[in-house]
């Protein structure tokens, strides 16, 4: 990296992060039912090929989600990125890929992957620029999880390192006033946002450990069509789009369950929970209202503990047609006393 390209090293400075958190808290104190409608939260994450010995990341997928507490999940963005592993890291990259996202470790010149880094830079910049949160220096604040609970990968350094990689690819920020993902945005742990919303908006004090558990729930792990097209085909949840969408829905669940709904007059909407939507194409920006819906009962669920010939699925809930036990009737769990062992038939 050349000296003229900005770095996100200053984000590791605790003083800088603390000031951004203070600015978020100040913004939340100004929230009202009307203000909440206009407040957009941006969640971002990356998958990577590998991290080298210099802690340089090589991203191969980005996923982002825009949401608000009032309107739920609004937009999502997913794109696979042409990239490869540095020399000497084939084995490490190959094992990491097989253990997690299953993305090929060398996608240079693969047409399904994006190789137009200037276009990718512009799309990422515009998507993140929709965030309603700013720090005192005017930088937009976006959010990610500190650690990916599935792979135990530190997500924050991975996101920051991947944004820095993007800046390097397009020589961003070399001229005064030029746009830069590193210089124009601050990445903050989304647990901090949930903690501040709980304290400031709902006037409750909950331990951060409990909030982390809320955001690591597996509640939406098996919801249909949460992933990009690439990962949906293999039913792989190590998907960048899936990670951000799941975090968004879990954030909504957590904050609405502790009084925010009443305090800010939030009405439940279908965008507050995952729907069985079809993602028209991987590598696209989508809006939920423009995507065709799959009928609610168009697929069946077969939980491992409901393998009964009586089991049905109605509105995604397992029910049973088996009648309740009736003493003396031979129905249900009990057996009639009038049962013929020889014929195997019930008689009256």
C-alpha positions as a printed NumPy array, in Angstrom:
array([[  0.   ,   0.   ,   0.   ],
       [  1.362,   3.386,  -0.945],
       [  1.615,   6.143,   1.609],
       [ -0.911,   8.282,  -0.26 ],
       [ -3.718,   5.786,   0.123],
       [ -5.64 ,   6.218,   3.395],
       [ -5.605,   3.467,   5.937],
       [ -8.15 ,   2.321,   8.494],
       [ -5.471,   1.826,  11.118],
       [ -6.968,   4.737,  13.032],
       [-10.149,   2.715,  13.524],
       [ -8.273,   0.463,  15.885],
       [ -7.643,   3.507,  18.04 ],
       [-10.007,   3.137,  20.989],
       [-10.349,   6.922,  21.337],
       [-11.596,   7.212,  17.747],
       [-14.087,   4.39 ,  18.252],
       [-15.292,   5.886,  21.53 ],
       [-16.025,   9.234,  19.884],
       [-18.022,   7.484,  17.138],
       [-20.013,   5.588,  19.772],
       [-20.687,   8.866,  21.594],
       [-21.945,  10.369,  18.338],
       [-24.293,   7.416,  17.826],
       [-25.678,   7.884,  21.331],
       [-26.225,  11.588,  20.645],
       [-28.15 ,  10.729,  17.464],
       [-30.349,   8.264,  19.341],
       [-31.287,  10.865,  21.955],
       [-32.82 ,  12.916,  19.138],
       [-34.986,  10.064,  17.869],
       [-38.753,  10.449,  17.757],
       [-41.472,   8.424,  16.023],
       [-40.997,  10.648,  12.956],
       [-37.199,  10.588,  13.134],
       [-37.137,   6.799,  13.396],
       [-38.789,   6.503,   9.979],
       [-35.839,   8.306,   8.402],
       [-33.031,   6.489,  10.252],
       [-31.226,   3.933,   8.088],
       [-28.792,   1.361,   9.465],
       [-26.228,  -0.252,   7.139],
       [-24.718,  -3.644,   7.994],
       [-21.747,  -4.934,   5.992],
       [-19.528,  -8.01 ,   5.916],
       [-17.074,  -9.778,   3.601],
       [-15.922, -13.286,   2.881],
       [-12.234, -13.598,   2.072],
       [ -9.892, -15.948,   0.264],
       [ -7.262, -15.711,   2.98 ],
       [ -5.372, -13.369,   5.3  ],
       [ -1.615, -13.238,   4.71 ],
       [  1.195, -12.891,   7.273],
       [  0.984,  -9.092,   6.992],
       [ -2.714,  -9.177,   8.017],
       [ -3.753,  -8.219,   4.482],
       [ -7.171,  -9.542,   3.483],
       [ -8.179, -10.785,   0.016],
       [-11.98 , -10.498,  -0.231],
       [-14.029, -12.642,  -2.599],
       [-17.6  , -11.747,  -1.555],
       [-19.407,  -8.783,  -0.065],
       [-22.855,  -8.692,   1.49 ],
       [-24.678,  -5.607,   2.781],
       [-28.128,  -4.891,   4.176],
       [-29.944,  -1.595,   4.702],
       [-32.669,  -1.51 ,   7.332],
       [-34.562,   0.636,   9.789],
       [-36.392,  -0.308,  12.957],
       [-39.643,   1.137,  11.611],
       [-39.558,  -0.279,   8.079],
       [-37.515,  -3.432,   8.633],
       [-35.122,  -4.792,   6.027],
       [-35.234,  -2.501,   2.995],
       [-32.423,  -3.37 ,   0.593],
       [-29.717,  -5.981,   0.219],
       [-26.549,  -6.106,  -1.839],
       [-24.476,  -9.148,  -2.768],
       [-21.559,  -9.549,  -5.132],
       [-18.851, -12.146,  -5.728],
       [-15.414, -10.62 ,  -6.34 ],
       [-12.652, -11.818,  -8.647],
       [ -9.62 , -12.54 ,  -6.502],
       [ -6.988, -15.151,  -5.72 ],
       [ -4.653, -16.179,  -2.925],
       [ -1.168, -14.696,  -2.499],
       [  1.8  , -16.865,  -3.39 ],
       [  2.498, -19.528,  -0.793],
       [ -1.018, -19.535,   0.69 ],
       [ -2.731, -22.122,  -1.532],
       [ -3.111, -24.723,   1.227],
       [ -4.369, -22.251,   3.824],
       [ -6.836, -20.674,   1.389],
       [ -8.085, -24.041,   0.119],
       [ -8.754, -25.371,   3.622],
       [-10.481, -22.165,   4.748],
       [-12.718, -22.21 ,   1.669],
       [-13.706, -25.859,   2.131],
       [-14.432, -25.304,   5.822],
       [-16.559, -22.189,   5.3  ],
       [-17.909, -20.38 ,   2.24 ],
       [-16.886, -22.927,  -0.484],
       [-16.024, -20.115,  -2.917],
       [-13.217, -21.147,  -5.322],
       [ -9.875, -19.752,  -4.192],
       [ -8.932, -18.48 ,  -7.649],
       [-11.701, -16.589,  -9.443],
       [ -9.598, -14.309, -11.643],
       [-11.228, -14.045, -15.089],
       [-14.306, -16.003, -13.958],
       [-17.145, -14.064, -15.677],
       [-19.699, -14.712, -12.909],
       [-17.444, -12.854, -10.476],
       [-17.015,  -9.083, -10.572],
       [-13.683,  -7.904, -11.944],
       [-14.674,  -4.285, -12.546],
       [-13.3  ,  -2.928,  -9.285],
       [-14.195,   0.701, -10.064],
       [-17.838,  -0.249, -10.528],
       [-17.72 ,  -2.36 ,  -7.365],
       [-16.158,   0.519,  -5.43 ],
       [-18.9  ,   2.917,  -6.569],
       [-21.701,   0.483,  -5.675],
       [-20.281,  -0.181,  -2.218],
       [-19.759,   3.524,  -1.583],
       [-23.298,   4.487,  -2.623],
       [-24.872,   1.683,  -0.6  ],
       [-23.009,   2.535,   2.607],
       [-23.495,   6.265,   2.103],
       [-27.218,   5.79 ,   2.825],
       [-26.437,   5.313,   6.535],
       [-28.111,   7.894,   8.748],
       [-25.37 ,   7.825,  11.369],
       [-22.376,  10.177,  11.228],
       [-19.486,  10.888,  13.536],
       [-18.364,  14.396,  14.461],
       [-15.933,  14.417,  11.53 ],
       [-18.743,  13.837,   9.045],
       [-17.869,  10.221,   8.294],
       [-20.777,   7.822,   7.799],
       [-21.007,   4.996,  10.339],
       [-21.703,   1.431,   9.19 ],
       [-21.961,  -1.673,  11.334],
       [-20.728,  -5.242,  11.465],
       [-20.329,  -7.971,  14.066],
       [-17.059,  -8.17 ,  15.943],
       [-16.798, -11.953,  15.635],
       [-18.616, -14.359,  13.298],
       [-20.131, -16.836,  15.742],
       [-20.223, -19.617,  13.128],
       [-16.55 , -19.625,  12.128],
       [-15.063, -17.687,  15.083],
       [-13.481, -15.352,  12.524],
       [-12.922, -11.773,  13.685],
       [-15.351, -10.019,  11.38 ],
       [-14.429,  -6.409,  12.199],
       [-10.772,  -6.596,  11.043],
       [-11.913,  -8.576,   8.003],
       [-14.395,  -5.871,   6.975],
       [-11.909,  -3.048,   7.569],
       [ -9.136,  -4.91 ,   5.73 ],
       [-11.415,  -5.668,   2.783],
       [-12.473,  -2.025,   2.449],
       [ -8.803,  -1.078,   2.494],
       [ -8.148,  -3.662,  -0.248],
       [-10.895,  -2.038,  -2.343],
       [ -9.311,   1.407,  -1.924],
       [ -5.968,   0.016,  -3.033],
       [ -7.483,  -1.591,  -6.118],
       [ -8.86 ,   1.702,  -7.448],
       [ -6.19 ,   3.995,  -5.962],
       [ -8.884,   5.733,  -3.94 ],
       [ -8.096,   8.814,  -1.915],
       [ -4.859,   9.72 ,  -3.694],
       [ -6.169,  13.17 ,  -4.597],
       [ -7.443,  15.667,  -2.013],
       [-11.209,  15.4  ,  -1.729],
       [-11.375,  12.094,  -3.615],
       [-13.753,   9.469,  -2.289],
       [-12.353,   6.7  ,  -0.095],
       [-14.002,   3.807,   1.703],
       [-11.345,   4.034,   4.402],
       [-11.5  ,   7.766,   4.931],
       [-15.225,   8.414,   4.513],
       [-16.646,   5.61 ,   6.662],
       [-16.278,   4.283,  10.199],
       [-16.997,   0.624,  11.033],
       [-18.517,   0.022,  14.485],
       [-19.588,  -3.151,  16.286],
       [-23.351,  -3.566,  15.928],
       [-23.549,  -4.75 ,  19.552],
       [-22.676,  -1.176,  20.526],
       [-25.659,   0.075,  18.517],
       [-28.034,  -2.413,  20.15 ],
       [-26.659,  -1.556,  23.602],
       [-27.153,   2.181,  23.022],
       [-30.653,   1.705,  21.602],
       [-31.581,  -0.431,  24.6  ],
       [-30.26 ,   2.164,  27.035],
       [-31.243,   5.394,  25.262],
       [-34.471,   4.499,  23.476],
       [-35.928,   1.872,  25.797],
       [-34.381,   3.093,  29.07 ],
       [-33.17 ,  -0.388,  29.98 ],
       [-29.746,  -1.659,  30.959],
       [-28.925,  -5.081,  29.574],
       [-25.535,  -6.734,  29.758],
       [-23.665,  -6.785,  26.455],
       [-23.167, -10.537,  26.844],
       [-26.951, -10.981,  26.612],
       [-27.139,  -8.711,  23.576],
       [-24.4  , -10.706,  21.875],
       [-26.465, -13.851,  22.466],
       [-29.472, -12.119,  20.889],
       [-27.48 , -11.365,  17.726],
       [-25.985, -14.87 ,  17.576],
       [-29.324, -16.67 ,  17.668],
       [-29.868, -19.403,  15.075],
       [-33.544, -18.435,  14.733],
       [-33.29 , -17.603,  11.028],
       [-30.549, -20.011,  10.003],
       [-32.882, -22.208,   7.983],
       [-35.167, -19.606,   6.453],
       [-35.498, -19.996,   2.698],
       [-33.811, -17.575,   0.306],
       [-31.777, -15.624,   2.821],
       [-28.592, -16.319,   0.861],
       [-27.14 , -15.191,  -2.439],
       [-27.699, -17.407,  -5.493],
       [-24.247, -19.005,  -5.241],
       [-24.677, -20.102,  -1.624],
       [-28.377, -20.891,  -1.976],
       [-27.603, -23.617,  -4.516],
       [-25.361, -25.375,  -1.998],
       [-27.426, -24.425,   1.069],
       [-24.323, -22.877,   2.605],
       [-24.884, -20.348,   5.383],
       [-21.333, -18.957,   5.183],
       [-22.747, -16.311,   2.877],
       [-22.013, -12.612,   3.3  ],
       [-25.55 , -11.571,   2.341],
       [-27.039, -14.134,   4.719],
       [-24.856, -12.883,   7.583],
       [-25.99 ,  -9.268,   7.229],
       [-29.673, -10.08 ,   6.69 ],
       [-29.773, -12.432,   9.658],
       [-28.108,  -9.808,  11.861],
       [-30.639,  -7.214,  10.695],
       [-33.634,  -9.395,  11.545],
       [-32.158, -10.389,  14.899],
       [-31.498,  -6.726,  15.714],
       [-35.142,  -5.941,  14.974],
       [-36.299,  -8.858,  17.128],
       [-34.109,  -7.774,  20.033],
       [-35.074,  -4.117,  20.084],
       [-38.813,  -4.58 ,  19.48 ],
       [-39.031,  -7.152,  22.265],
       [-37.944,  -4.713,  24.976],
       [-40.308,  -1.77 ,  24.572],
       [-39.159,   0.08 ,  21.464],
       [-42.377,  -0.806,  19.632],
       [-44.568,   0.962,  22.184],
       [-42.252,   3.905,  22.822],
       [-41.88 ,   4.826,  19.13 ],
       [-45.254,   3.629,  17.832],
       [-43.724,   0.989,  15.571],
       [-46.308,  -1.134,  13.772],
       [-45.343,  -4.704,  12.784],
       [-44.648,  -5.12 ,   9.051],
       [-43.844,  -8.061,   6.843],
       [-40.346,  -6.609,   6.393],
       [-39.628,  -7.15 ,  10.098],
       [-39.293, -10.912,   9.583],
       [-37.787, -12.965,   6.741],
       [-40.122, -13.815,   3.93 ],
       [-39.824, -16.571,   1.388],
       [-38.645, -14.14 ,  -1.244],
       [-36.796, -14.95 ,  -4.416],
       [-33.529, -13.134,  -5.008],
       [-33.695, -12.389,  -8.721],
       [-29.953, -12.636,  -9.208],
       [-26.849, -12.812,  -7.138],
       [-24.697,  -9.72 ,  -7.598],
       [-27.608,  -7.327,  -7.534],
       [-29.264,  -4.676,  -5.401],
       [-32.807,  -5.721,  -4.587],
       [-35.817,  -4.161,  -2.964],
       [-38.098,  -6.519,  -1.12 ],
       [-41.346,  -5.071,  -2.461],
       [-40.218,  -5.647,  -6.058],
       [-39.379,  -9.332,  -5.635],
       [-42.012, -12.016,  -6.362],
       [-43.186, -13.841,  -3.276],
       [-43.331, -17.605,  -2.856],
       [-46.727, -18.775,  -1.556],
       [-46.564, -19.569,   2.129],
       [-47.472, -23.245,   1.741],
       [-45.487, -23.906,  -1.423],
       [-42.957, -26.023,   0.439],
       [-43.105, -28.432,   3.349],
       [-40.941, -28.773,   6.399],
       [-40.097, -32.178,   7.816],
       [-38.501, -31.817,  11.262],
       [-36.521, -34.864,  12.334],
       [-38.87 , -35.607,  15.235],
       [-42.146, -35.544,  13.266],
       [-41.749, -38.566,  11.004],
       [-45.297, -39.671,  11.59 ],
       [-47.738, -40.62 ,   8.844],
       [-50.155, -38.32 ,  10.642],
       [-47.909, -35.245,  10.383],
       [-48.987, -32.332,   8.228],
       [-47.649, -28.847,   7.67 ],
       [-50.122, -25.974,   7.849],
       [-48.767, -22.42 ,   7.66 ],
       [-45.298, -23.828,   8.319],
       [-46.493, -25.352,  11.621],
       [-46.388, -29.103,  12.145],
       [-49.766, -30.447,  13.2  ],
       [-51.135, -33.941,  13.622],
       [-54.37 , -35.65 ,  12.636],
       [-53.92 , -38.298,  15.29 ],
       [-56.865, -38.333,  17.649],
       [-56.502, -37.934,  21.358],
       [-56.535, -41.203,  23.34 ],
       [-60.028, -42.35 ,  24.228],
       [-60.164, -45.006,  26.956],
       [-61.864, -48.171,  25.857],
       [-62.015, -47.19 ,  22.192],
       [-58.715, -48.502,  20.886],
       [-57.902, -45.005,  19.553],
       [-54.762, -43.073,  20.357],
       [-52.116, -44.274,  22.794],
       [-54.391, -46.558,  24.849],
       [-55.598, -49.942,  23.702],
       [-59.114, -51.127,  24.131],
       [-59.745, -53.937,  26.537],
       [-61.943, -55.383,  23.786],
       [-58.98 , -56.226,  21.523],
       [-58.644, -59.586,  19.831],
       [-55.029, -60.759,  19.878],
       [-55.837, -63.456,  17.346],
       [-57.498, -61.389,  14.667],
       [-55.758, -58.101,  15.334],
       [-59.11 , -56.333,  14.976],
       [-61.082, -54.34 ,  17.487],
       [-64.538, -55.646,  18.194],
       [-67.436, -54.283,  20.193]])
